Short mmCIF file of C-alpha atoms in Angstrom, two decimals:
data_model
loop_
_atom_site.label_atom_id
_atom_site.label_comp_id
_atom_site.label_asym_id
_atom_site.label_seq_id
_atom_site.Cartn_x
_atom_site.Cartn_y
_atom_site.Cartn_z
CA MET A 1 60.08 40.64 68.51
CA SER A 2 57.47 38.18 67.70
CA GLU A 3 54.98 36.76 70.12
CA ALA A 4 53.83 33.12 69.84
CA THR A 5 50.51 33.73 70.00
CA ARG A 6 50.00 36.76 67.64
CA THR A 7 48.94 35.55 63.92
CA TYR A 8 50.72 37.44 60.45
CA LEU A 9 48.59 37.57 57.50
CA THR A 10 50.75 37.39 54.12
CA PRO A 11 48.20 37.66 50.68
CA ARG A 12 48.69 34.73 48.02
CA GLY A 13 47.89 34.10 45.01
CA LEU A 14 48.53 37.55 43.15
CA CYS A 15 46.79 38.34 40.25
CA GLU A 16 46.74 41.54 38.62
CA GLY A 17 45.08 43.53 35.41
CA ALA A 18 42.02 42.31 33.81
CA VAL A 19 42.14 38.92 35.82
CA ALA A 20 42.28 41.12 39.32
CA VAL A 21 39.51 43.18 37.95
CA ALA A 22 37.15 39.66 37.47
CA ALA A 23 38.75 37.84 39.79
CA VAL A 24 37.25 40.92 42.65
CA ALA A 25 33.96 41.56 41.04
CA ALA A 26 33.29 37.73 41.14
CA GLY A 27 33.82 37.69 44.58
CA ARG A 28 36.79 35.24 44.47
CA ALA A 29 39.34 37.46 44.97
CA ARG A 30 40.25 41.24 47.84
CA PRO A 31 42.12 43.82 46.00
CA LEU A 32 45.35 44.42 47.40
CA CYS A 33 45.92 48.31 48.47
CA GLY A 34 43.19 49.53 46.35
CA ALA A 35 44.69 48.78 43.12
CA ALA A 36 44.44 46.89 39.76
CA ARG A 37 46.05 43.82 42.36
CA ALA A 38 44.41 41.20 43.54
CA PHE A 39 45.26 38.41 46.10
CA THR A 40 43.08 34.94 45.89
CA LEU A 41 44.69 33.15 49.18
CA LEU A 42 46.21 34.45 53.15
CA GLU A 43 49.00 32.62 54.43
CA ARG A 44 48.64 32.97 58.30
CA THR A 45 51.76 32.35 59.92
CA ARG A 46 52.51 31.91 63.82
CA PRO A 47 56.33 31.78 64.67
CA HIS A 48 57.13 30.92 68.49
CA PRO A 49 60.54 31.89 69.97
CA ASP A 50 61.71 28.23 69.96
CA GLY A 51 62.00 28.72 66.10
CA ARG A 52 58.93 26.63 64.95
CA ARG A 53 56.58 28.16 62.43
CA GLU A 54 52.61 27.65 61.86
CA ALA A 55 51.62 28.50 58.11
CA GLU A 56 48.31 27.56 56.70
CA ILE A 57 46.99 28.60 53.81
CA VAL A 58 43.19 29.83 53.21
CA PRO A 59 40.89 31.35 51.08
CA ALA A 60 40.97 35.57 51.14
CA ASP A 61 38.14 36.08 52.00
CA GLY A 62 35.88 38.73 54.22
CA THR A 63 38.01 38.04 57.05
CA ALA A 64 40.95 39.85 55.57
CA PRO A 65 41.73 42.84 57.13
CA ASN A 66 40.56 46.16 55.49
CA ALA A 67 43.94 47.25 55.41
CA LEU A 68 45.20 45.15 52.76
CA SER A 69 42.52 46.18 50.61
CA ALA A 70 41.86 49.45 51.10
CA ALA A 71 43.12 52.30 48.25
CA ARG A 72 46.37 53.80 49.50
CA PRO A 73 45.91 58.55 49.45
CA ALA A 74 48.22 60.45 47.83
CA PHE A 75 51.45 60.25 49.03
CA ALA A 76 53.06 63.62 48.82
CA GLY A 77 51.30 64.55 45.97
CA LEU A 78 51.87 61.40 44.08
CA GLU A 79 48.88 59.01 43.20
CA LEU A 80 49.66 55.52 44.16
CA GLY A 81 47.94 53.95 40.95
CA ARG A 82 51.10 52.44 39.94
CA ALA A 83 54.81 51.56 41.13
CA ARG A 84 56.97 54.92 41.89
CA LEU A 85 60.77 55.10 41.57
CA LEU A 86 62.80 56.94 43.80
CA GLY A 87 66.14 57.49 42.15
CA VAL A 88 69.17 57.16 44.22
CA VAL A 89 71.07 60.47 44.62
CA ASN A 90 74.22 59.96 47.36
CA VAL A 91 76.57 62.84 47.68
CA THR A 92 79.11 60.97 49.73
CA PRO A 93 82.62 59.47 49.35
CA ASP A 94 82.18 56.61 50.19
CA SER A 95 78.85 55.35 49.12
CA PHE A 96 79.23 50.82 48.08
CA SER A 97 77.21 51.71 45.13
CA ASP A 98 79.06 54.10 42.84
CA GLY A 99 82.10 54.66 44.68
CA GLY A 100 81.66 58.86 45.00
CA ARG A 101 81.44 59.74 41.54
CA PHE A 102 78.66 62.16 42.63
CA ALA A 103 80.29 63.38 45.56
CA ASP A 104 80.56 66.88 43.55
CA THR A 105 77.61 69.46 44.21
CA GLY A 106 77.30 69.36 40.39
CA ALA A 107 78.05 66.01 39.43
CA ALA A 108 75.48 65.47 41.88
CA VAL A 109 72.82 67.84 40.38
CA ALA A 110 73.43 66.57 36.84
CA HIS A 111 73.31 63.18 37.99
CA GLY A 112 69.59 64.01 39.63
CA LEU A 113 68.16 65.46 36.54
CA ALA A 114 68.81 62.99 34.62
CA MET A 115 67.05 60.45 36.61
CA ARG A 116 64.13 62.40 36.94
CA ASP A 117 64.42 62.68 33.54
CA ALA A 118 65.00 58.69 32.65
CA GLY A 119 61.52 58.42 35.10
CA ALA A 120 62.29 58.74 38.94
CA ASP A 121 59.17 59.98 40.34
CA ILE A 122 61.40 61.12 43.90
CA LEU A 123 64.85 61.82 44.06
CA ASP A 124 66.34 60.69 46.89
CA ILE A 125 69.64 62.71 48.34
CA GLY A 126 72.22 61.77 50.99
CA GLY A 127 74.96 62.85 52.49
CA GLU A 128 75.89 60.29 55.27
CA SER A 129 76.99 56.67 53.76
CA THR A 130 74.47 54.14 55.80
CA ARG A 131 76.06 50.93 54.01
CA PRO A 132 77.09 48.08 56.54
CA GLY A 133 80.59 48.82 59.01
CA ALA A 134 79.87 53.18 57.58
CA ALA A 135 80.99 55.90 60.64
CA PRO A 136 78.84 57.93 61.36
CA ILE A 137 79.21 61.97 59.89
CA ASP A 138 79.44 64.63 61.99
CA PRO A 139 76.15 66.53 60.39
CA ASP A 140 77.78 69.97 60.27
CA GLU A 141 79.16 67.57 57.34
CA GLU A 142 76.42 66.09 56.09
CA ARG A 143 74.43 69.14 55.43
CA ARG A 144 77.62 70.97 53.63
CA ARG A 145 77.03 67.68 51.50
CA VAL A 146 73.75 67.45 50.41
CA LEU A 147 72.19 70.97 50.97
CA PRO A 148 73.70 72.64 47.52
CA VAL A 149 72.47 69.13 45.48
CA VAL A 150 68.66 69.29 47.56
CA ARG A 151 68.17 73.48 47.01
CA ALA A 152 69.15 72.76 42.78
CA LEU A 153 67.39 69.53 42.40
CA ALA A 154 63.86 71.72 43.98
CA GLU A 155 64.36 74.47 42.23
CA ALA A 156 64.22 72.54 39.27
CA GLY A 157 60.63 71.28 39.83
CA ALA A 158 62.47 67.42 41.44
CA LEU A 159 60.33 66.23 43.54
CA VAL A 160 62.80 66.04 46.63
CA SER A 161 63.69 63.88 49.80
CA ILE A 162 66.38 63.90 51.99
CA ASP A 163 68.16 60.33 53.71
CA THR A 164 69.40 61.37 57.15
CA ARG A 165 68.74 60.45 60.20
CA HIS A 166 68.96 63.49 62.09
CA ALA A 167 66.98 66.60 62.67
CA ALA A 168 69.31 68.87 62.69
CA THR A 169 69.56 68.33 58.63
CA MET A 170 66.03 67.01 58.11
CA ALA A 171 65.37 70.87 58.79
CA ALA A 172 67.77 72.50 56.78
CA ALA A 173 66.64 70.56 54.11
CA ILE A 174 63.72 71.25 54.28
CA ASP A 175 64.11 75.01 54.72
CA ALA A 176 65.89 73.88 51.30
CA GLY A 177 63.36 72.32 49.04
CA ALA A 178 62.27 68.84 50.50
CA ARG A 179 58.89 67.72 50.05
CA ILE A 180 59.97 64.42 52.09
CA VAL A 181 62.24 62.94 55.03
CA ASN A 182 63.69 59.22 54.60
CA ASP A 183 65.19 57.85 57.64
CA VAL A 184 66.44 55.06 58.34
CA THR A 185 65.98 55.14 61.61
CA ALA A 186 62.22 55.51 61.60
CA LEU A 187 62.15 59.07 63.52
CA ALA A 188 63.71 57.73 66.37
CA ASP A 189 64.67 61.26 67.71
CA PRO A 190 61.58 62.87 69.27
CA ALA A 191 62.60 66.15 67.82
CA ALA A 192 62.92 64.41 64.28
CA ARG A 193 59.21 63.05 64.64
CA ARG A 194 58.47 66.89 66.47
CA LEU A 195 60.01 68.80 63.40
CA VAL A 196 58.57 66.59 60.22
CA ALA A 197 54.55 67.19 61.98
CA SER A 198 55.49 70.91 62.07
CA ARG A 199 56.40 71.07 58.77
CA GLY A 200 54.01 68.91 57.25
CA VAL A 201 56.27 67.06 55.03
CA ALA A 202 56.10 63.32 54.68
CA ALA A 203 58.31 60.84 55.96
CA ILE A 204 59.63 57.38 54.99
CA LEU A 205 60.27 55.15 58.13
CA MET A 206 62.88 52.31 57.69
CA HIS A 207 63.55 49.32 59.60
CA MET A 208 67.05 48.65 60.83
CA GLN A 209 68.32 46.66 63.15
CA GLY A 210 71.47 47.84 65.87
CA GLU A 211 72.83 50.52 63.65
CA PRO A 212 75.41 50.26 60.61
CA ARG A 213 79.05 49.57 62.06
CA THR A 214 77.56 46.99 64.06
CA MET A 215 73.92 45.71 61.81
CA GLN A 216 75.83 42.80 60.09
CA ALA A 217 77.65 41.82 63.03
CA ASP A 218 75.01 39.23 63.84
CA PRO A 219 71.47 40.06 63.19
CA ARG A 220 68.50 38.14 64.70
CA TYR A 221 65.17 37.72 64.51
CA VAL A 222 62.15 34.60 65.58
CA TRP A 223 61.03 35.33 62.52
CA ALA A 224 62.62 38.35 60.73
CA PRO A 225 59.16 40.23 58.64
CA GLY A 226 56.64 39.67 61.89
CA ASP A 227 59.17 41.39 64.14
CA ILE A 228 59.78 44.11 61.36
CA PHE A 229 55.94 44.51 60.54
CA ASP A 230 55.77 44.72 64.95
CA VAL A 231 58.54 47.53 65.28
CA LEU A 232 57.38 49.66 61.88
CA ALA A 233 54.01 49.83 63.72
CA ALA A 234 55.20 50.70 66.96
CA ARG A 235 57.59 53.06 64.70
CA ILE A 236 54.30 54.42 62.93
CA ALA A 237 52.36 54.29 65.91
CA ALA A 238 54.90 56.81 67.31
CA ALA A 239 54.79 59.07 64.33
CA ARG A 240 51.24 60.15 65.08
CA GLU A 241 51.29 60.07 68.48
CA ALA A 242 53.74 63.21 67.52
CA GLY A 243 50.96 64.84 64.92
CA ILE A 244 51.89 63.39 61.85
CA ALA A 245 49.20 62.42 59.31
CA ALA A 246 48.77 59.21 58.30
CA ASP A 247 48.64 59.89 54.84
CA ARG A 248 51.82 61.34 55.12
CA ILE A 249 54.00 58.26 56.14
CA ALA A 250 55.11 55.65 54.15
CA VAL A 251 57.27 52.28 55.57
CA ASP A 252 60.26 49.99 54.53
CA PRO A 253 61.41 46.93 55.55
CA GLY A 254 65.39 47.96 55.51
CA ILE A 255 65.79 44.92 53.02
CA GLY A 256 69.45 44.57 54.84
CA PHE A 257 69.99 46.59 57.48
CA GLY A 258 70.52 44.20 60.04
CA GLN A 259 69.34 41.24 57.89
CA ASN A 260 71.29 37.97 56.65
CA ASP A 261 70.45 36.46 53.64
CA LEU A 262 67.81 34.49 55.24
CA HIS A 263 66.55 37.13 56.83
CA VAL A 264 66.83 39.42 53.29
CA ALA A 265 64.89 36.24 51.53
CA GLN A 266 61.53 36.00 54.16
CA VAL A 267 61.40 39.57 54.43
CA LEU A 268 60.96 39.85 50.11
CA ASP A 269 59.01 36.48 50.35
CA HIS A 270 56.82 38.99 52.54
CA LEU A 271 56.74 41.28 51.46
CA ALA A 272 52.72 41.85 51.01
CA LEU A 273 52.01 41.53 54.25
CA PHE A 274 53.59 44.81 54.78
CA HIS A 275 50.08 46.05 53.37
CA GLY A 276 48.98 45.70 56.48
CA LEU A 277 50.07 48.03 58.33
CA GLY A 278 48.15 50.62 56.42
CA CYS A 279 50.96 53.18 54.81
CA PRO A 280 52.16 52.77 51.54
CA VAL A 281 55.62 50.14 51.25
CA VAL A 282 59.24 51.19 50.19
CA VAL A 283 61.98 48.33 48.96
CA GLY A 284 64.91 49.98 48.00
CA ALA A 285 67.72 46.53 47.24
CA SER A 286 68.86 48.15 44.62
CA ARG A 287 72.45 46.70 43.95
CA LYS A 288 72.87 45.58 47.61
CA GLY A 289 75.70 42.45 48.67
CA PHE A 290 72.66 39.89 48.76
CA ILE A 291 72.30 40.34 45.08
CA GLY A 292 75.46 39.45 44.23
CA ARG A 293 76.32 36.64 46.92
CA TRP A 294 72.73 34.62 45.70
CA SER A 295 74.45 34.57 42.11
CA ARG A 296 77.82 34.67 40.67
CA GLY A 297 80.03 37.37 43.78
CA GLU A 298 78.90 40.70 40.98
CA PRO A 299 80.32 43.79 42.28
CA PRO A 300 77.54 46.29 42.98
CA GLY A 301 77.45 47.83 39.40
CA ALA A 302 76.95 44.48 37.57
CA ARG A 303 74.05 43.88 39.46
CA LEU A 304 71.61 46.05 37.00
CA ALA A 305 69.50 42.25 36.11
CA GLY A 306 69.28 41.23 39.94
CA SER A 307 67.75 44.75 41.00
CA VAL A 308 65.56 44.87 38.44
CA ALA A 309 64.43 41.74 39.49
CA VAL A 310 63.82 41.98 43.04
CA ALA A 311 62.09 45.52 41.51
CA LEU A 312 59.74 43.69 39.70
CA HIS A 313 58.99 40.97 41.74
CA ALA A 314 58.63 44.26 44.74
CA ALA A 315 56.08 45.44 42.40
CA ARG A 316 54.13 42.86 41.91
CA HIS A 317 54.25 42.22 45.54
CA GLY A 318 51.75 45.96 45.52
CA VAL A 319 55.07 48.01 46.64
CA GLN A 320 54.15 51.60 45.91
CA PHE A 321 57.63 52.80 46.07
CA LEU A 322 61.30 51.81 44.72
CA ARG A 323 64.04 53.24 45.45
CA VAL A 324 66.47 52.13 42.57
CA HIS A 325 69.57 53.80 40.68
CA ASP A 326 69.46 52.68 37.99
CA VAL A 327 65.99 54.35 37.22
CA ALA A 328 65.81 54.22 33.10
CA GLU A 329 66.03 50.31 32.69
CA THR A 330 63.87 49.79 35.54
CA ARG A 331 60.80 51.88 34.81
CA GLN A 332 61.56 49.61 31.08
CA ALA A 333 61.24 46.13 32.67
CA PHE A 334 57.90 48.19 34.81
CA ALA A 335 56.62 49.19 31.17
CA ILE A 336 56.87 46.18 29.55
CA ALA A 337 55.39 44.41 32.67
CA GLU A 338 52.04 46.66 33.35
CA ARG A 339 51.57 46.66 29.06
CA VAL A 340 51.49 42.57 29.21
CA ALA A 341 49.40 42.89 32.35
CA SER A 342 46.84 45.26 30.95
CA ALA A 343 46.39 43.39 27.36
CA GLY A 344 43.89 41.81 28.63
#
């Protein structure tokens, strides 16, 4: 939990493209993660356990932490000068977003290849639903679902991530060609940390309060962005202690994983805060329930516009990776936004 005396720094006054370059050159802004984005202000937030929160906006002068401005090295071989897309491939019969459409191996492989051709930089393969209320499955069943898909996509030349919290599944998927482990428990299992360290793959450490069956029952924070920041900082430290190199770690604040709508809104508003962890940031909000609740109650398949809106918001705040279901549509939106920003 956040400490009353802890101060959290969120970059504000964001600019991009030629404006960002000029502002940094003039000493009026600091670069954001070394990319063609910059911030002119910082929001200093001090949360208190009684619910009070002090916040002030100050200039982004030389006191801003270097972690916010330092360029990020390549992650799993991908340069991070622009936002990258993880295409979601759910090899499950009970996914909240696609209802088991790709539970068949052939369908999942075809879907993954189509996503790659549409512009996905990474294909994120999962065999266990972690939607709110989901029950765990036997890791043997998880491996039965995902391994043929991982192997086929890796052999086709795709950069594959395995979305699992089970060390045995991680190991088998790495053997089948996966180069990234995406763990909703942030490698809480020491065996998983040792495995990732010894195999030299990259890892995405995601925050989740509780576990899928109960995480949405009554999530509580002092201040969600700060509390999540602290948990992720501790998970990074544990990963580093296990021998995982800093340039092989990314973090995900876990939108909706033990967060009510207020928590989600706070985290999305303070996404740039997480750059202070010094790692690439991943955001997965595609088709999630809050989009329907904040709009007109649309079901998962009708949440494309809201999903793209969140992806554009995250990219503008310097997020390096977006985990999405609708790759072509999100890539198109990014192409337009990037062209406008580079117009000068």
